[in-house]
């Protein structure tokens, strides 16, 4: 790396529009040089190992994007800030370094705010840096260009929010943002940089002094020994134990330890969506295909890096064997989590183990020796029986080749492709397009499945795909509902511009959930649930020089994806799916309020 604290030479408060290659270098500073706020931001990021900015330029940050690129940072410039924000957040999840998103003031900031809030909700480390207007004018509400009190608006949606008013505080501001994003439970952080700051220059020696290389930004948190013993004691009493792996376990990158814990205890496990692949989904202890059996039947449940939120029916109700939606099923819970506030959020946690997942799992493993008894055979056999039955049933469904193609026959192809290319990253959003992909497509490696997460948010698709390709260099396949794709579809231009190995597969059923709905009034407008029939999304990719293919059969779909993977060319496969094949809201129909029927 270049000398990270070396400042770039600046001559005036209004920086030049383009940097000469001479100015791009970072280590030609003499004692009388000054440093601009732009330089300080760039050097503070570089000093902390941040090598990519996801953003969208404009006043007051255009020159920051140019200078960052000149200084060797990778700057990925998007068509909409929301996609840039989602990209930054998933880069944070994949790398354990905060993903940085850079936007202009008010509207640009607001466009990225959804992604910041989503990052906080999903515990992805991200820093949103936005330029902002004159403090004095904003506070008196005098109507500045893009006036908005951004810090106040970001605060309730972010894990932390900071503002820097003086160039010499940029080092501290970025250090605080990095620590806040990464330490403890990760989340989204907002950093407000008013335009006036960018115009400042300070003495280079002062600037150099002001930068902070953050030491140990995500310190290990070792669990208390008594908490570990309490958990192991409870686990030993179990007749029907179950382990649930959440995406926190994937984030922790403690893959070998988690696998070892599952295998040494012999306990069946369920991976949450983004935890798929920590152990291969084909692992004999995976109970994913017997989910509706193991949740109500388990007596002791150890949840690792996951939350008992709606995705797990709040740990109670019929899913867990309770007689009514509020009734507990009687399970006893061990919860391994980085946050001491997580336990008891929904049901009683008998054994909370608080610490970082790697340290907690290692501590649990240390208490498991060769005398550890595997769960009773009766339980393991019962789980296996359900699992094998459901897998056989699924194989039968996947073996069919209906015309028109449906979700199953299309996803059987994607399943084979991922099996043959386990390093490929699968991005996934939609309703039916999401739920069927999650249950049909097995993952073999950790952090390869990136999806709508805790909120079930649409619009992450292209941002996640771009960041996944940028961060990993691996082939990306984005399986998208046609509605889901629409939220970020214009980013196919970004994919083409950076020539990224992204293959977008749209499961096109002409609408939200289904494409066959009619206007109930009989009027000329289409139903709110449907789109233009047989839309040619493939031509959108062609417009920017990528490959666009329309397919109607599994064989054509297979060929199109294989060509995309071989060429690593930006590709969009428009896969036409039976428009009657989906169900309302996919698997979460029950959450959709409808007027009570008489
Ligand atoms: C930001 C956002 N807006 C709206 C929704 C509501 N919603 C959930 S799934 C979905 C689209 C489902 O259609 P599609 O992506 O085509 O999937 P399909 O079920 O048709 O396969 C929508 C709009 C959402 N989850 N997030
Ligand atoms: Mg659809």
Coordinates of C-alpha atoms and ligand atoms in Angstrom, one line a residue:
X1 CA 0.0 0.0 0.0
X2 CA 1.1 3.6 -0.6
X3 CA 2.1 5.6 2.4
X4 CA -1.4 6.0 3.6
X5 CA -0.9 9.2 5.5
X6 CA 0.8 11.1 2.7
X7 CA -1.3 13.9 1.6
X8 CA -2.0 15.1 -2.0
X9 CA -1.0 18.5 -3.0
X10 CA -3.9 20.9 -3.3
X11 CA -3.7 24.5 -4.4
X12 CA -7.1 26.0 -3.7
X13 CA -10.4 25.4 -1.9
X14 CA -12.1 24.8 -5.3
X15 CA -10.3 21.6 -6.5
X16 CA -9.6 21.0 -10.1
X17 CA -12.1 18.9 -12.1
X18 CA -9.6 16.3 -13.2
X19 CA -6.5 15.1 -11.5
X20 CA -3.4 14.7 -13.5
X21 CA -1.6 11.4 -13.0
X22 CA 1.1 13.3 -11.3
X23 CA -1.3 14.4 -8.6
X24 CA -2.7 10.9 -8.2
X25 CA 0.4 9.7 -6.4
X26 CA 0.3 9.7 -2.7
X27 CA 3.8 10.1 -1.5
X28 CA 5.2 13.4 -2.8
X29 CA 4.6 15.6 0.2
X30 CA 6.9 18.2 1.5
X31 CA 6.6 20.1 4.8
X32 CA 4.8 23.1 3.4
X33 CA 2.2 21.1 1.6
X34 CA -1.4 21.4 2.7
X35 CA -4.0 18.6 2.7
X36 CA -7.6 19.0 1.6
X37 CA -10.5 17.4 3.3
X38 CA -10.9 15.2 0.2
X39 CA -7.4 13.8 0.8
X40 CA -8.1 13.2 4.4
X41 CA -11.3 11.2 3.7
X42 CA -9.4 9.1 1.1
X43 CA -6.4 8.5 3.2
X44 CA -8.4 7.7 6.3
X45 CA -10.3 5.0 4.3
X46 CA -7.1 3.6 2.8
X47 CA -5.4 3.6 6.1
X48 CA -8.2 1.4 7.4
X49 CA -8.0 -1.1 4.5
X50 CA -11.1 0.2 2.7
X51 CA -10.4 -0.2 -1.0
X52 CA -13.8 0.3 -2.6
X53 CA -16.4 3.1 -2.6
X54 CA -20.0 2.4 -3.9
X55 CA -21.7 5.6 -4.8
X56 CA -23.2 8.2 -7.1
X57 CA -21.5 11.5 -7.8
X58 CA -22.7 15.1 -7.7
X59 CA -22.4 18.2 -5.6
X60 CA -20.5 18.2 -3.2
X61 CA -18.8 14.8 -3.6
X62 CA -18.0 14.6 -7.3
X63 CA -14.4 15.5 -6.7
X64 CA -14.1 13.0 -3.9
X65 CA -15.1 10.2 -6.3
X66 CA -12.5 11.4 -8.9
X67 CA -9.7 11.8 -6.3
X68 CA -10.5 8.5 -4.7
X69 CA -10.2 6.7 -8.1
X70 CA -7.0 8.7 -8.8
X71 CA -5.6 7.6 -5.4
X72 CA -6.2 3.9 -6.2
X73 CA -9.5 3.2 -4.5
X74 CA -12.0 1.3 -6.6
X75 CA -15.0 3.5 -7.2
X76 CA -18.2 1.8 -8.4
X77 CA -20.6 4.4 -9.7
X78 CA -24.3 3.4 -9.7
X79 CA -27.5 4.6 -11.4
X80 CA -29.4 4.9 -8.1
X81 CA -28.0 5.4 -4.6
X82 CA -30.2 2.6 -3.2
X83 CA -28.3 0.0 -5.2
X84 CA -25.0 1.6 -4.2
X85 CA -26.1 1.3 -0.5
X86 CA -27.2 -2.3 -0.9
X87 CA -23.9 -3.0 -2.6
X88 CA -21.9 -1.4 0.3
X89 CA -23.9 -3.3 2.9
X90 CA -23.4 -6.7 1.4
X91 CA -19.8 -6.0 0.8
X92 CA -19.6 -5.4 4.6
X93 CA -21.3 -8.8 5.2
X94 CA -19.0 -10.6 3.0
X95 CA -15.7 -9.1 4.1
X96 CA -16.2 -8.0 7.8
X97 CA -15.1 -4.5 6.8
X98 CA -17.6 -1.8 6.5
X99 CA -18.9 -1.2 3.0
X100 CA -18.7 2.5 2.1
X101 CA -21.5 4.2 0.2
X102 CA -21.1 7.8 -0.9
X103 CA -23.9 10.1 -1.9
X104 CA -24.9 13.7 -2.5
X105 CA -27.1 15.7 -0.2
X106 CA -30.8 15.3 0.6
X107 CA -32.3 13.3 -2.3
X108 CA -29.2 11.2 -2.8
X109 CA -28.9 10.7 0.9
X110 CA -32.5 9.7 1.2
X111 CA -32.2 7.3 -1.7
X112 CA -29.4 5.4 0.1
X113 CA -31.2 5.6 3.5
X114 CA -33.3 2.5 2.8
X115 CA -30.1 0.5 2.4
X116 CA -28.6 2.0 5.5
X117 CA -31.7 1.0 7.6
X118 CA -31.7 -2.4 5.9
X119 CA -28.1 -2.8 6.9
X120 CA -28.8 -2.0 10.5
X121 CA -31.8 -4.4 10.6
X122 CA -29.7 -7.2 9.0
X123 CA -26.5 -6.4 11.1
X124 CA -24.4 -5.7 8.0
X125 CA -21.5 -3.3 8.7
X126 CA -21.9 -0.2 6.4
X127 CA -20.9 3.4 6.4
X128 CA -23.1 5.9 4.4
X129 CA -21.1 9.1 3.8
X130 CA -23.2 11.9 2.4
X131 CA -22.4 15.4 1.5
X132 CA -24.7 17.9 3.1
X133 CA -25.6 21.6 2.9
X134 CA -24.5 24.6 5.0
X135 CA -25.2 23.9 8.7
X136 CA -26.1 27.5 9.4
X137 CA -28.6 27.7 6.5
X138 CA -30.1 24.2 7.2
X139 CA -30.6 25.0 10.9
X140 CA -32.4 28.3 10.1
X141 CA -34.3 26.5 7.4
X142 CA -33.4 29.2 4.9
X143 CA -33.7 27.0 1.8
X144 CA -30.2 26.0 0.8
X145 CA -29.5 23.8 -2.2
X146 CA -30.7 20.3 -1.2
X147 CA -31.3 21.5 2.3
X148 CA -32.0 18.8 4.9
X149 CA -31.0 18.0 8.5
X150 CA -29.6 14.6 7.4
X151 CA -28.0 13.7 10.7
X152 CA -31.3 13.9 12.5
X153 CA -33.0 11.9 9.9
X154 CA -30.4 9.2 9.8
X155 CA -30.1 8.8 13.5
X156 CA -33.1 6.6 14.3
X157 CA -32.3 4.3 11.3
X158 CA -28.6 3.9 11.9
X159 CA -26.6 2.1 14.6
X160 CA -24.7 5.4 15.0
X161 CA -24.5 8.8 13.2
X162 CA -21.8 11.4 13.2
X163 CA -21.0 14.7 11.6
X164 CA -17.6 16.3 11.0
X165 CA -17.4 20.1 10.7
X166 CA -13.6 20.5 10.6
X167 CA -11.1 18.8 8.3
X168 CA -8.9 17.9 11.2
X169 CA -11.7 15.8 12.7
X170 CA -12.1 13.6 9.6
X171 CA -9.7 11.0 11.0
X172 CA -11.7 10.7 14.2
X173 CA -15.0 10.7 12.3
X174 CA -14.0 7.8 10.1
X175 CA -12.5 5.9 13.0
X176 CA -15.7 6.3 15.0
X177 CA -17.8 5.2 12.0
X178 CA -15.6 2.1 11.5
X179 CA -15.8 1.1 15.1
X180 CA -19.5 1.7 15.3
X181 CA -20.2 -0.3 12.2
X182 CA -18.0 -3.3 13.1
X183 CA -17.9 -3.7 16.9
X184 CA -20.5 -5.8 18.8
X185 CA -23.5 -6.4 16.6
X186 CA -22.6 -4.8 13.2
X187 CA -24.8 -2.2 11.6
X188 CA -25.2 0.8 9.4
X189 CA -23.5 4.1 10.3
X190 CA -24.1 7.5 8.9
X191 CA -21.3 10.1 8.5
X192 CA -22.3 13.6 7.5
X193 CA -19.8 15.7 5.7
X194 CA -21.1 19.2 4.9
X195 CA -19.9 20.8 1.7
X196 CA -18.0 23.4 3.7
X197 CA -15.7 20.7 5.1
X198 CA -14.6 19.6 1.7
X199 CA -13.5 23.1 0.9
X200 CA -11.1 23.2 3.8
X201 CA -7.4 22.6 3.6
X202 CA -5.1 22.1 6.5
X203 CA -1.4 21.8 7.1
X204 CA -0.2 18.4 5.9
X205 CA 1.7 17.6 9.1
X206 CA -1.5 18.3 11.2
X207 CA -3.5 16.2 8.7
X208 CA -1.1 13.3 9.0
X209 CA -1.3 13.5 12.8
X210 CA -5.1 13.5 12.7
X211 CA -5.6 10.2 11.0
X212 CA -6.4 7.1 13.0
X213 CA -5.7 3.5 12.1
X214 CA -8.4 1.7 14.0
X215 CA -6.8 -1.1 16.1
X216 CA -9.0 -4.2 16.6
X217 CA -12.3 -2.7 15.4
X218 CA -14.3 -5.8 16.2
X219 CA -12.7 -7.1 19.4
X220 CA -13.4 -10.7 20.3
X221 CA -16.0 -11.0 23.0
X222 CA -15.2 -14.1 25.1
X223 CA -18.3 -15.7 26.7
X224 CA -18.4 -16.2 30.4
X225 CA -17.4 -19.8 31.4
X226 CA -20.5 -20.2 33.5
X227 CA -22.7 -19.2 30.6
X228 CA -21.0 -21.9 28.5
X229 CA -21.4 -24.6 31.2
X230 CA -25.1 -23.6 31.6
X231 CA -25.6 -24.1 27.9
X232 CA -23.8 -27.4 27.8
X233 CA -25.7 -28.7 30.8
X234 CA -29.0 -27.9 29.2
X235 CA -27.9 -29.5 25.9
X236 CA -27.0 -32.7 27.8
X237 CA -30.6 -33.0 29.1
X238 CA -32.1 -32.9 25.6
X239 CA -33.9 -35.9 24.1
X240 CA -34.7 -34.1 20.8
X241 CA -32.1 -31.3 20.4
X242 CA -31.9 -29.0 17.4
X243 CA -29.3 -26.4 16.3
X244 CA -30.4 -23.3 14.3
X245 CA -27.8 -21.4 12.4
X246 CA -28.5 -17.7 11.6
X247 CA -26.7 -15.4 9.2
X248 CA -24.7 -14.1 12.2
X249 CA -23.0 -17.5 12.2
X250 CA -22.2 -17.0 8.5
X251 CA -20.9 -13.4 9.1
X252 CA -18.6 -14.6 11.8
X253 CA -16.5 -16.6 9.4
X254 CA -16.1 -19.3 12.1
X255 CA -17.0 -22.0 9.5
X256 CA -14.8 -24.8 10.7
X257 CA -15.7 -24.3 14.3
X258 CA -19.5 -24.2 13.6
X259 CA -19.2 -27.3 11.5
X260 CA -17.2 -29.1 14.1
X261 CA -19.8 -28.2 16.8
X262 CA -22.6 -29.6 14.7
X263 CA -20.7 -32.8 13.8
X264 CA -19.2 -33.5 17.3
X265 CA -22.6 -33.1 19.0
X266 CA -24.4 -35.0 16.2
X267 CA -27.4 -32.7 16.5
X268 CA -29.6 -32.0 13.5
X269 CA -29.4 -28.4 12.3
X270 CA -31.5 -25.9 10.4
X271 CA -29.8 -23.2 8.4
X272 CA -31.6 -19.9 8.1
X273 CA -31.6 -18.6 4.5
X274 CA -28.2 -16.8 4.5
X275 CA -26.7 -19.4 6.7
X276 CA -27.1 -22.0 4.0
X277 CA -23.8 -23.4 3.0
X278 CA -21.9 -22.9 6.3
X279 CA -22.2 -26.7 6.1
X280 CA -23.2 -28.1 2.7
X281 CA -27.0 -28.3 2.4
X282 CA -26.5 -32.0 1.5
X283 CA -24.9 -32.7 4.9
X284 CA -26.6 -35.7 6.6
X285 CA -27.4 -33.7 9.7
X286 CA -29.3 -31.0 7.8
X287 CA -32.9 -31.0 8.9
X288 CA -33.9 -28.3 6.4
X289 CA -36.2 -30.7 4.5
X290 CA -37.8 -31.6 7.8
X291 CA -38.3 -28.1 9.2
X292 CA -42.0 -28.4 10.0
X293 CA -41.3 -31.6 11.9
X294 CA -38.2 -30.6 13.9
X295 CA -39.5 -27.1 15.1
X296 CA -42.5 -28.4 17.1
X297 CA -40.8 -31.7 18.1
X298 CA -37.5 -30.4 19.4
X299 CA -37.1 -30.1 23.2
X300 CA -33.9 -28.1 23.4
X301 CA -32.9 -25.6 20.7
X302 CA -29.5 -24.0 20.4
X303 CA -29.7 -20.9 18.1
X304 CA -26.4 -19.6 16.9
X305 CA -26.2 -16.1 15.4
X306 CA -29.9 -15.9 14.7
X307 CA -32.9 -14.1 16.1
X308 CA -36.2 -15.5 17.1
X309 CA -38.0 -12.9 14.9
X310 CA -40.9 -13.5 12.5
X311 CA -38.7 -15.7 10.3
X312 CA -38.8 -18.2 13.2
X313 CA -42.4 -17.4 14.1
X314 CA -41.1 -15.7 17.2
X315 CA -40.2 -19.0 18.8
X316 CA -43.8 -19.8 19.6
X317 CA -47.2 -20.6 18.2
X318 CA -48.2 -23.5 16.0
X319 CA -44.9 -23.7 14.2
X320 CA -43.4 -24.6 17.5
X321 CA -46.1 -26.9 18.7
X322 CA -48.1 -24.3 20.6
X323 CA -51.9 -24.6 20.5
X324 CA -52.5 -20.9 19.6
X325 CA -50.4 -18.2 17.9
X326 CA -49.1 -16.9 21.2
X327 CA -48.6 -20.1 23.1
X328 CA -45.1 -21.4 23.6
X329 CA -44.3 -24.9 22.4
X330 CA -42.4 -25.7 25.6
X331 CA -38.9 -25.8 24.0
X332 CA -35.9 -24.7 26.1
X333 CA -33.6 -22.4 24.3
X334 CA -29.8 -21.8 24.3
X335 CA -29.0 -18.6 22.4
X336 CA -25.5 -17.8 21.2
X337 CA -25.4 -14.1 20.2
X338 CA -23.1 -11.1 20.1
X339 CA -25.7 -8.9 21.7
X340 CA -26.5 -9.2 25.4
X341 CA -29.9 -7.7 24.7
X342 CA -31.1 -10.3 22.3
X343 CA -32.1 -13.0 24.8
X344 CA -35.8 -13.1 25.9
X345 CA -36.8 -10.9 22.9
X346 CA -39.7 -13.3 22.2
X347 CA -39.6 -16.3 24.5
X348 CA -37.6 -17.2 27.6
X349 CA -33.9 -18.1 26.9
X350 CA -32.7 -20.5 29.5
X351 CA -29.1 -20.3 28.5
X352 CA -27.9 -17.2 26.8
X353 CA -24.3 -17.3 25.7
X354 CA -23.1 -13.8 24.8
X355 CA -20.0 -13.2 22.8
X356 CA -18.7 -13.3 19.3
X357 CA -19.8 -16.4 17.5
X358 CA -16.3 -17.8 16.9
X359 CA -15.3 -17.4 20.6
X360 CA -18.6 -18.8 21.8
X361 CA -18.6 -21.8 19.5
X362 CA -14.9 -22.5 20.4
X363 CA -15.8 -22.4 24.1
X364 CA -18.7 -24.8 23.6
X365 CA -16.5 -27.1 21.6
X366 CA -13.9 -27.1 24.4
X367 CA -16.6 -28.6 26.7
X368 CA -17.5 -31.4 24.3
X369 CA -15.2 -34.4 24.5
X370 CA -15.3 -38.0 23.4
X371 CA -17.7 -38.9 26.2
X372 CA -20.3 -36.6 24.7
X373 CA -23.4 -38.6 23.9
X374 CA -25.0 -38.2 20.5
X375 CA -28.8 -37.5 20.5
X376 CA -31.0 -40.6 21.0
X377 CA -31.3 -42.7 17.8
X378 CA -35.1 -42.5 18.0
X379 CA -34.9 -38.7 17.4
X380 CA -32.3 -38.9 14.7
X381 CA -34.2 -41.7 12.9
X382 CA -37.4 -39.7 13.0
X383 CA -35.7 -36.6 11.6
X384 CA -34.0 -38.7 8.8
X385 CA -37.2 -40.4 7.9
X386 CA -39.1 -37.1 7.4
X387 CA -36.1 -35.5 5.6
X388 CA -35.7 -38.4 3.2
X389 CA -39.4 -38.6 2.5
X390 CA -39.5 -34.9 1.7
X391 CA -36.3 -35.0 -0.4
X392 CA -37.7 -37.9 -2.4
X393 CA -41.0 -36.0 -2.9
X394 CA -39.0 -32.9 -4.1
X395 CA -36.9 -35.0 -6.5
X396 CA -40.1 -36.3 -8.1
X397 CA -41.4 -32.8 -8.6
X398 CA -38.1 -31.6 -9.9
X399 CA -38.0 -34.5 -12.4
X400 CA -41.1 -33.3 -14.2
X401 CA -40.9 -31.2 -17.3
X402 CA -44.2 -29.3 -17.6
X403 CA -45.0 -27.0 -20.3
X404 CA -45.0 -24.1 -19.8
X405 CA -41.9 -24.2 -17.5
X406 CA -42.7 -23.6 -13.8
X407 CA -40.6 -22.5 -10.8
X408 CA -39.6 -26.1 -10.0
X409 CA -38.4 -27.1 -13.5
X410 CA -36.5 -23.9 -13.9
X411 CA -34.9 -24.1 -10.5
X412 CA -33.9 -27.7 -11.0
X413 CA -31.5 -26.3 -13.6
X414 CA -30.2 -23.6 -11.2
X415 CA -29.7 -26.3 -8.6
X416 CA -27.5 -28.3 -11.0
X417 CA -25.6 -25.3 -12.0
X418 CA -24.7 -24.3 -8.4
X419 CA -23.8 -28.0 -7.6
X420 CA -21.3 -27.9 -10.5
X421 CA -20.1 -24.3 -9.6
X422 CA -20.2 -24.2 -5.7
X423 CA -18.0 -21.1 -5.7
X424 CA -20.6 -19.1 -7.6
X425 CA -22.6 -16.6 -5.5
X426 CA -26.4 -16.8 -5.6
X427 CA -28.3 -13.6 -5.2
X428 CA -32.0 -14.1 -4.7
X429 CA -35.1 -11.9 -4.4
X430 CA -38.8 -12.1 -5.2
X431 CA -41.7 -14.0 -3.5
X432 CA -42.2 -17.3 -5.1
X433 CA -38.9 -16.7 -6.9
X434 CA -37.3 -16.4 -3.5
X435 CA -39.0 -19.2 -1.6
X436 CA -38.7 -21.9 -4.2
X437 CA -35.0 -21.0 -4.8
X438 CA -34.2 -21.2 -1.1
X439 CA -35.8 -24.6 -0.8
X440 CA -34.7 -26.1 -4.1
X441 CA -31.2 -24.8 -4.7
X442 CA -28.6 -26.4 -2.3
X443 CA -25.6 -24.3 -1.3
X444 CA -22.2 -25.9 -0.6
X445 CA -20.1 -23.1 0.7
X446 CA -20.6 -20.3 3.3
X447 CA -21.7 -16.8 2.4
X448 CA -22.6 -17.8 -1.1
X449 CA -26.3 -17.1 -0.7
X450 CA -27.3 -13.4 -0.5
X451 CA -30.9 -12.5 -0.3
X452 CA -33.7 -10.2 1.0
X453 CA -32.9 -10.9 4.6
X454 CA -34.8 -9.9 7.7
X455 CA -37.1 -7.4 6.0
X456 CA -37.8 -9.4 2.8
X457 CA -36.9 -6.3 1.0
X458 CA -37.2 -6.1 -2.8
X459 CA -34.5 -4.1 -4.7
X460 CA -31.3 -5.6 -3.3
X461 CA -30.7 -7.8 -6.4
X462 CA -28.4 -5.8 -8.7
X463 CA -26.6 -3.9 -5.9
X464 CA -25.8 -7.2 -4.1
X465 CA -24.8 -8.8 -7.4
X466 CA -22.4 -6.0 -8.3
X467 CA -20.8 -6.0 -4.9
X468 CA -20.5 -9.8 -4.8
X469 CA -18.7 -9.8 -8.1
X470 CA -16.5 -6.8 -7.1
X471 CA -15.6 -8.3 -3.7
X472 CA -15.0 -11.9 -4.7
X473 CA -14.3 -11.9 -8.5
X474 CA -16.5 -15.0 -8.6
X475 CA -19.3 -15.7 -11.0
X476 CA -22.6 -14.3 -9.7
X477 CA -26.1 -15.7 -10.5
X478 CA -29.0 -13.5 -9.5
X479 CA -32.3 -15.4 -9.5
X480 CA -35.0 -12.7 -9.6
X481 CA -38.7 -12.4 -9.6
X482 CA -39.8 -10.1 -12.5
X483 CA -41.2 -7.6 -9.9
X484 CA -38.1 -7.8 -7.7
X485 CA -35.8 -7.2 -10.7
X486 CA -37.7 -4.0 -11.6
X487 CA -36.6 -2.3 -8.4
X488 CA -32.9 -2.2 -9.4
X489 CA -33.1 -3.2 -13.1
X490 CA -31.3 -0.1 -14.5
X491 CA -28.2 -1.3 -12.7
X492 CA -27.7 -3.8 -15.6
X493 CA -25.9 -0.8 -17.2
X494 CA -23.6 -0.7 -14.2
X495 CA -23.0 -4.4 -14.6
X496 CA -22.1 -3.9 -18.3
X497 CA -20.0 -0.8 -17.7
X498 CA -17.8 -2.6 -15.2
X499 CA -18.0 -5.8 -17.2
X500 CA -18.9 -7.9 -14.2
X501 CA -19.5 -11.7 -14.3
X502 CA -23.1 -11.4 -13.4
X503 CA -25.8 -13.7 -14.9
X504 CA -29.3 -12.4 -14.0
X505 CA -32.0 -15.0 -14.3
X506 CA -35.5 -13.5 -14.3
X507 CA -38.2 -16.0 -13.4
X508 CA -40.8 -14.1 -15.4
X509 CA -44.3 -14.9 -14.5
X510 CA -45.7 -11.6 -15.7
X511 CA -46.4 -10.2 -12.3
X512 CA -46.2 -10.0 -8.5
X513 CA -46.8 -13.6 -7.3
X514 CA -48.7 -14.5 -10.5
X515 CA -49.5 -12.9 -13.9
X516 CA -53.0 -13.9 -14.5
X517 CA -54.9 -11.5 -12.3
X518 CA -57.7 -9.3 -13.8
X519 CA -59.0 -5.9 -12.9
X520 CA -61.9 -6.8 -10.6
X521 CA -63.9 -3.8 -11.8
X522 CA -63.7 -4.9 -15.4
X523 CA -62.2 -1.5 -16.4
X524 CA -59.4 -1.0 -18.9
X525 CA -56.5 -0.7 -16.4
X526 CA -54.6 -3.9 -15.7
X527 CA -54.7 -5.5 -12.2
X528 CA -52.2 -3.8 -9.8
X529 CA -50.5 -7.2 -9.5
X530 CA -49.5 -7.7 -13.2
X531 CA -47.0 -6.3 -15.7
X532 CA -46.7 -6.1 -19.5
X533 CA -47.1 -9.7 -20.7
X534 CA -44.0 -11.5 -21.9
X535 CA -41.8 -8.5 -21.3
X536 CA -38.4 -8.8 -22.9
X537 CA -36.1 -8.0 -20.0
X538 CA -33.3 -9.7 -22.0
X539 CA -33.3 -6.8 -24.4
X540 CA -32.6 -4.4 -21.6
X541 CA -29.2 -6.1 -21.1
X542 CA -28.6 -6.1 -24.8
X543 CA -29.1 -2.3 -24.8
X544 CA -25.9 -2.0 -22.9
X545 CA -23.8 -4.5 -24.7
X546 CA -24.4 -7.5 -22.5
X547 CA -25.9 -10.8 -23.6
X548 CA -29.7 -11.1 -23.4
X549 CA -31.5 -14.5 -23.9
X550 CA -35.1 -15.4 -23.8
X551 CA -35.8 -19.0 -22.8
X552 CA -39.0 -21.1 -22.4
X553 CA -37.6 -24.5 -21.5
X554 CA -35.3 -25.9 -18.9
X555 CA -32.9 -27.1 -21.6
X556 CA -32.6 -23.6 -23.1
X557 CA -32.2 -22.1 -19.6
X558 CA -29.4 -24.5 -18.8
X559 CA -27.6 -23.7 -22.0
X560 CA -28.0 -20.0 -21.5
X561 CA -26.6 -20.0 -17.9
X562 CA -23.7 -22.3 -19.0
X563 CA -22.7 -20.0 -21.8
X564 CA -22.9 -17.1 -19.3
X565 CA -20.7 -18.9 -16.8
X566 CA -18.2 -19.9 -19.4
X567 CA -17.9 -16.4 -20.9
X568 CA -18.2 -14.5 -17.6
X569 CA -20.1 -11.9 -19.7
X570 CA -22.9 -9.8 -18.3
X571 CA -26.0 -11.8 -19.2
X572 CA -29.7 -11.6 -18.6
X573 CA -31.8 -14.7 -19.1
X574 CA -35.5 -14.0 -19.3
X575 CA -37.0 -17.3 -18.3
X576 CA -40.7 -17.5 -19.0
X577 CA -42.6 -19.2 -16.2
X578 CA -46.2 -20.4 -16.1
X579 CA -48.0 -17.2 -15.0
X580 CA -50.4 -19.3 -12.9
X581 CA -47.7 -21.2 -11.0
X582 CA -47.1 -18.9 -8.0
X583 CA -49.1 -18.4 -4.8
X584 CA -50.0 -15.1 -3.0
X585 CA -46.9 -13.8 -1.2
X586 CA -45.1 -17.1 -1.8
X587 CA -44.6 -19.0 1.5
X588 CA -45.8 -16.2 3.7
X589 CA -49.4 -16.1 2.5
X590 CA -50.6 -16.2 6.1
X591 CA -49.0 -12.8 6.9
X592 CA -51.1 -11.1 4.2
X593 CA -54.2 -9.5 5.7
X594 CA -57.3 -10.0 3.6
X595 CA -60.8 -8.8 4.3
X596 CA -62.6 -11.5 6.4
X597 CA -64.7 -13.8 4.3
X598 CA -68.3 -14.1 5.3
Ligands
LIG1 C1 -39.3 -2.6 -1.1 C2 -40.4 -3.6 -1.2 N1 -41.6 -3.2 -1.8 C3 -42.6 -4.1 -1.9 C4 -42.5 -5.4 -1.3 C5 -43.7 -6.3 -1.4 N2 -43.4 -7.5 -2.2 C6 -43.0 -8.7 -1.7 S1 -42.6 -9.7 -2.9 C7 -42.9 -8.7 -4.1 C8 -42.7 -9.0 -5.5 C9 -43.0 -10.4 -5.9 O1 -43.1 -10.6 -7.2 P1 -41.9 -11.2 -8.0 O2 -40.6 -10.6 -7.6 O3 -42.2 -11.2 -9.5 O4 -41.9 -12.7 -7.5 P2 -42.9 -13.9 -7.8 O5 -43.7 -14.3 -6.6 O6 -43.8 -13.4 -8.9 O7 -42.0 -15.0 -8.3 C10 -43.3 -7.5 -3.6 C11 -43.7 -6.3 -4.4 C12 -41.3 -5.7 -0.7 N3 -41.1 -6.9 -0.1 N4 -40.3 -4.8 -0.6
LIG2 MG1 -43.2 -12.5 -10.7

